[in-house]
Amino acid sequence: MSDNWSGMVAAIYEDQRDVQRWYSVGARPVYHLNEYVDLMVEVGYDRVDPDDGSAGDLTKVTFAAALSPGMNFWARPSLRAFVTYASWSDEFRGRIGVDTPVENDRDAVTFGLQTEVWW
């Protein structure tokens, strides 16, 4: 690749005995337009398999533009404007977005600003 690209891939497995198993995979490639502006895409898939119910899936994709000091995945502070589309299986109806207009839906779009600071 080139100096303009960075990113991260993650895979998670969690087994909570007598509660549930959770599988998650995701990737976030980042294209650095210059020293201060980044464009990124994040894709992810989660599967939750509870011991006392039906297993369910959630898939999401996020697009974001970020301001950060440096052409590095870990450069902070970072200010991101994002839009996310997520869809989930029937088993998750009423369990995602509780007390919101999407509580009984199977997909949703959300957007906003996010900041991340480390010290």
PDB file of C-alpha atoms in Angstrom:
ATOM      1  CA  MET A   1       0.000   0.000   0.000  1.00  0.00           C
ATOM      2  CA  SER A   2       1.153   3.591   0.460  1.00  0.00           C
ATOM      3  CA  ASP A   3       1.831   6.126   3.209  1.00  0.00           C
ATOM      4  CA  ASN A   4      -1.706   7.443   2.675  1.00  0.00           C
ATOM      5  CA  TRP A   5      -3.330   4.220   3.948  1.00  0.00           C
ATOM      6  CA  SER A   6      -3.644   2.799   7.436  1.00  0.00           C
ATOM      7  CA  GLY A   7      -6.235   0.696   9.195  1.00  0.00           C
ATOM      8  CA  MET A   8      -7.154  -1.997  11.645  1.00  0.00           C
ATOM      9  CA  VAL A   9      -8.831  -5.403  11.661  1.00  0.00           C
ATOM     10  CA  ALA A  10     -10.387  -6.955  14.771  1.00  0.00           C
ATOM     11  CA  ALA A  11     -11.874 -10.322  15.675  1.00  0.00           C
ATOM     12  CA  ILE A  12     -13.471 -11.043  19.058  1.00  0.00           C
ATOM     13  CA  TYR A  13     -14.867 -14.155  20.675  1.00  0.00           C
ATOM     14  CA  GLU A  14     -16.432 -13.965  24.120  1.00  0.00           C
ATOM     15  CA  ASP A  15     -17.960 -16.859  26.031  1.00  0.00           C
ATOM     16  CA  GLN A  16     -19.956 -15.853  29.113  1.00  0.00           C
ATOM     17  CA  ARG A  17     -20.692 -19.186  30.746  1.00  0.00           C
ATOM     18  CA  ASP A  18     -24.418 -19.916  31.058  1.00  0.00           C
ATOM     19  CA  VAL A  19     -25.246 -16.520  29.468  1.00  0.00           C
ATOM     20  CA  GLN A  20     -24.151 -16.161  25.840  1.00  0.00           C
ATOM     21  CA  ARG A  21     -21.435 -16.403  23.209  1.00  0.00           C
ATOM     22  CA  TRP A  22     -20.520 -13.361  21.128  1.00  0.00           C
ATOM     23  CA  TYR A  23     -18.573 -13.354  17.854  1.00  0.00           C
ATOM     24  CA  SER A  24     -17.472 -10.106  16.212  1.00  0.00           C
ATOM     25  CA  VAL A  25     -15.301  -9.176  13.215  1.00  0.00           C
ATOM     26  CA  GLY A  26     -14.609  -5.778  11.748  1.00  0.00           C
ATOM     27  CA  ALA A  27     -12.234  -3.684   9.675  1.00  0.00           C
ATOM     28  CA  ARG A  28     -11.533   0.040   9.373  1.00  0.00           C
ATOM     29  CA  PRO A  29      -9.350   1.119   6.434  1.00  0.00           C
ATOM     30  CA  VAL A  30      -8.371   4.805   6.538  1.00  0.00           C
ATOM     31  CA  TYR A  31      -7.238   6.962   3.632  1.00  0.00           C
ATOM     32  CA  HIS A  32      -5.259  10.038   4.715  1.00  0.00           C
ATOM     33  CA  LEU A  33      -5.994  12.858   2.272  1.00  0.00           C
ATOM     34  CA  ASN A  34      -3.296  14.965   3.894  1.00  0.00           C
ATOM     35  CA  GLU A  35      -1.703  15.545   7.298  1.00  0.00           C
ATOM     36  CA  TYR A  36      -5.029  16.576   8.867  1.00  0.00           C
ATOM     37  CA  VAL A  37      -7.960  15.033   6.933  1.00  0.00           C
ATOM     38  CA  ASP A  38      -8.883  11.337   6.821  1.00  0.00           C
ATOM     39  CA  LEU A  39     -11.621   9.368   5.084  1.00  0.00           C
ATOM     40  CA  MET A  40     -12.605   6.027   6.557  1.00  0.00           C
ATOM     41  CA  VAL A  41     -14.979   3.126   6.143  1.00  0.00           C
ATOM     42  CA  GLU A  42     -15.756   0.683   8.910  1.00  0.00           C
ATOM     43  CA  VAL A  43     -17.551  -2.622   8.387  1.00  0.00           C
ATOM     44  CA  GLY A  44     -18.540  -5.025  11.107  1.00  0.00           C
ATOM     45  CA  TYR A  45     -20.480  -8.185  11.825  1.00  0.00           C
ATOM     46  CA  ASP A  46     -21.638  -9.453  15.223  1.00  0.00           C
ATOM     47  CA  ARG A  47     -23.401 -12.658  16.224  1.00  0.00           C
ATOM     48  CA  VAL A  48     -24.820 -13.207  19.700  1.00  0.00           C
ATOM     49  CA  ASP A  49     -25.872 -16.699  20.725  1.00  0.00           C
ATOM     50  CA  PRO A  50     -27.636 -16.558  24.114  1.00  0.00           C
ATOM     51  CA  ASP A  51     -28.116 -19.713  26.152  1.00  0.00           C
ATOM     52  CA  ASP A  52     -31.786 -18.885  26.780  1.00  0.00           C
ATOM     53  CA  GLY A  53     -32.920 -17.634  23.370  1.00  0.00           C
ATOM     54  CA  SER A  54     -32.396 -17.450  19.636  1.00  0.00           C
ATOM     55  CA  ALA A  55     -29.101 -16.351  18.128  1.00  0.00           C
ATOM     56  CA  GLY A  56     -29.089 -13.046  16.267  1.00  0.00           C
ATOM     57  CA  ASP A  57     -26.870 -11.094  13.863  1.00  0.00           C
ATOM     58  CA  LEU A  58     -26.002  -7.428  13.381  1.00  0.00           C
ATOM     59  CA  THR A  59     -24.159  -5.997  10.367  1.00  0.00           C
ATOM     60  CA  LYS A  60     -23.042  -2.382  10.001  1.00  0.00           C
ATOM     61  CA  VAL A  61     -21.139  -0.061   7.718  1.00  0.00           C
ATOM     62  CA  THR A  62     -19.905   3.407   8.679  1.00  0.00           C
ATOM     63  CA  PHE A  63     -18.518   6.197   6.496  1.00  0.00           C
ATOM     64  CA  ALA A  64     -16.605   9.011   8.187  1.00  0.00           C
ATOM     65  CA  ALA A  65     -14.444  12.050   7.582  1.00  0.00           C
ATOM     66  CA  ALA A  66     -12.025  12.973  10.354  1.00  0.00           C
ATOM     67  CA  LEU A  67      -9.712  15.737  11.417  1.00  0.00           C
ATOM     68  CA  SER A  68      -6.596  14.544  13.219  1.00  0.00           C
ATOM     69  CA  PRO A  69      -2.949  15.647  13.572  1.00  0.00           C
ATOM     70  CA  GLY A  70      -0.933  13.288  11.404  1.00  0.00           C
ATOM     71  CA  MET A  71      -1.167  10.582   8.799  1.00  0.00           C
ATOM     72  CA  ASN A  72      -1.431   7.744  11.305  1.00  0.00           C
ATOM     73  CA  PHE A  73      -4.292   5.463  12.365  1.00  0.00           C
ATOM     74  CA  TRP A  74      -3.599   6.228  16.040  1.00  0.00           C
ATOM     75  CA  ALA A  75      -3.256  10.036  15.677  1.00  0.00           C
ATOM     76  CA  ARG A  76      -5.286  11.821  18.364  1.00  0.00           C
ATOM     77  CA  PRO A  77      -7.165  13.997  19.126  1.00  0.00           C
ATOM     78  CA  SER A  78      -9.617  13.139  16.375  1.00  0.00           C
ATOM     79  CA  LEU A  79     -12.941  14.718  15.418  1.00  0.00           C
ATOM     80  CA  ARG A  80     -15.149  12.581  13.155  1.00  0.00           C
ATOM     81  CA  ALA A  81     -18.360  13.241  11.261  1.00  0.00           C
ATOM     82  CA  PHE A  82     -19.982   9.868  10.537  1.00  0.00           C
ATOM     83  CA  VAL A  83     -23.019   8.122   9.102  1.00  0.00           C
ATOM     84  CA  THR A  84     -23.757   4.486   9.962  1.00  0.00           C
ATOM     85  CA  TYR A  85     -26.197   2.000   8.478  1.00  0.00           C
ATOM     86  CA  ALA A  86     -26.919  -1.102  10.571  1.00  0.00           C
ATOM     87  CA  SER A  87     -29.237  -4.055  10.059  1.00  0.00           C
ATOM     88  CA  TRP A  88     -30.084  -6.860  12.466  1.00  0.00           C
ATOM     89  CA  SER A  89     -32.040 -10.081  12.558  1.00  0.00           C
ATOM     90  CA  ASP A  90     -35.582 -10.499  13.858  1.00  0.00           C
ATOM     91  CA  GLU A  91     -34.198 -11.913  17.113  1.00  0.00           C
ATOM     92  CA  PHE A  92     -32.874  -8.434  17.985  1.00  0.00           C
ATOM     93  CA  ARG A  93     -36.148  -6.555  17.418  1.00  0.00           C
ATOM     94  CA  GLY A  94     -36.955  -4.611  20.559  1.00  0.00           C
ATOM     95  CA  ARG A  95     -33.401  -5.060  21.898  1.00  0.00           C
ATOM     96  CA  ILE A  96     -31.581  -2.452  19.767  1.00  0.00           C
ATOM     97  CA  GLY A  97     -32.472   1.218  20.015  1.00  0.00           C
ATOM     98  CA  VAL A  98     -34.733   0.645  23.021  1.00  0.00           C
ATOM     99  CA  ASP A  99     -37.051   3.630  23.651  1.00  0.00           C
ATOM    100  CA  THR A 100     -36.233   5.107  20.217  1.00  0.00           C
ATOM    101  CA  PRO A 101     -38.232   5.195  16.957  1.00  0.00           C
ATOM    102  CA  VAL A 102     -36.216   2.214  15.583  1.00  0.00           C
ATOM    103  CA  GLU A 103     -36.893  -0.104  18.534  1.00  0.00           C
ATOM    104  CA  ASN A 104     -39.102  -2.451  16.470  1.00  0.00           C
ATOM    105  CA  ASP A 105     -37.271  -2.054  13.152  1.00  0.00           C
ATOM    106  CA  ARG A 106     -34.674  -4.332  11.561  1.00  0.00           C
ATOM    107  CA  ASP A 107     -32.369  -1.568  10.359  1.00  0.00           C
ATOM    108  CA  ALA A 108     -31.479   2.046  11.028  1.00  0.00           C
ATOM    109  CA  VAL A 109     -29.273   4.937   9.997  1.00  0.00           C
ATOM    110  CA  THR A 110     -27.513   7.126  12.520  1.00  0.00           C
ATOM    111  CA  PHE A 111     -25.140  10.048  12.115  1.00  0.00           C
ATOM    112  CA  GLY A 112     -23.259  12.495  14.253  1.00  0.00           C
ATOM    113  CA  LEU A 113     -19.973  13.885  15.478  1.00  0.00           C
ATOM    114  CA  GLN A 114     -17.539  11.943  17.610  1.00  0.00           C
ATOM    115  CA  THR A 115     -14.331  12.981  19.294  1.00  0.00           C
ATOM    116  CA  GLU A 116     -11.558  10.816  20.645  1.00  0.00           C
ATOM    117  CA  VAL A 117      -8.783  12.121  22.890  1.00  0.00           C
ATOM    118  CA  TRP A 118      -5.999  10.212  24.625  1.00  0.00           C
ATOM    119  CA  TRP A 119      -3.648  11.297  27.369  1.00  0.00           C
TER     120      TRP A 119
END
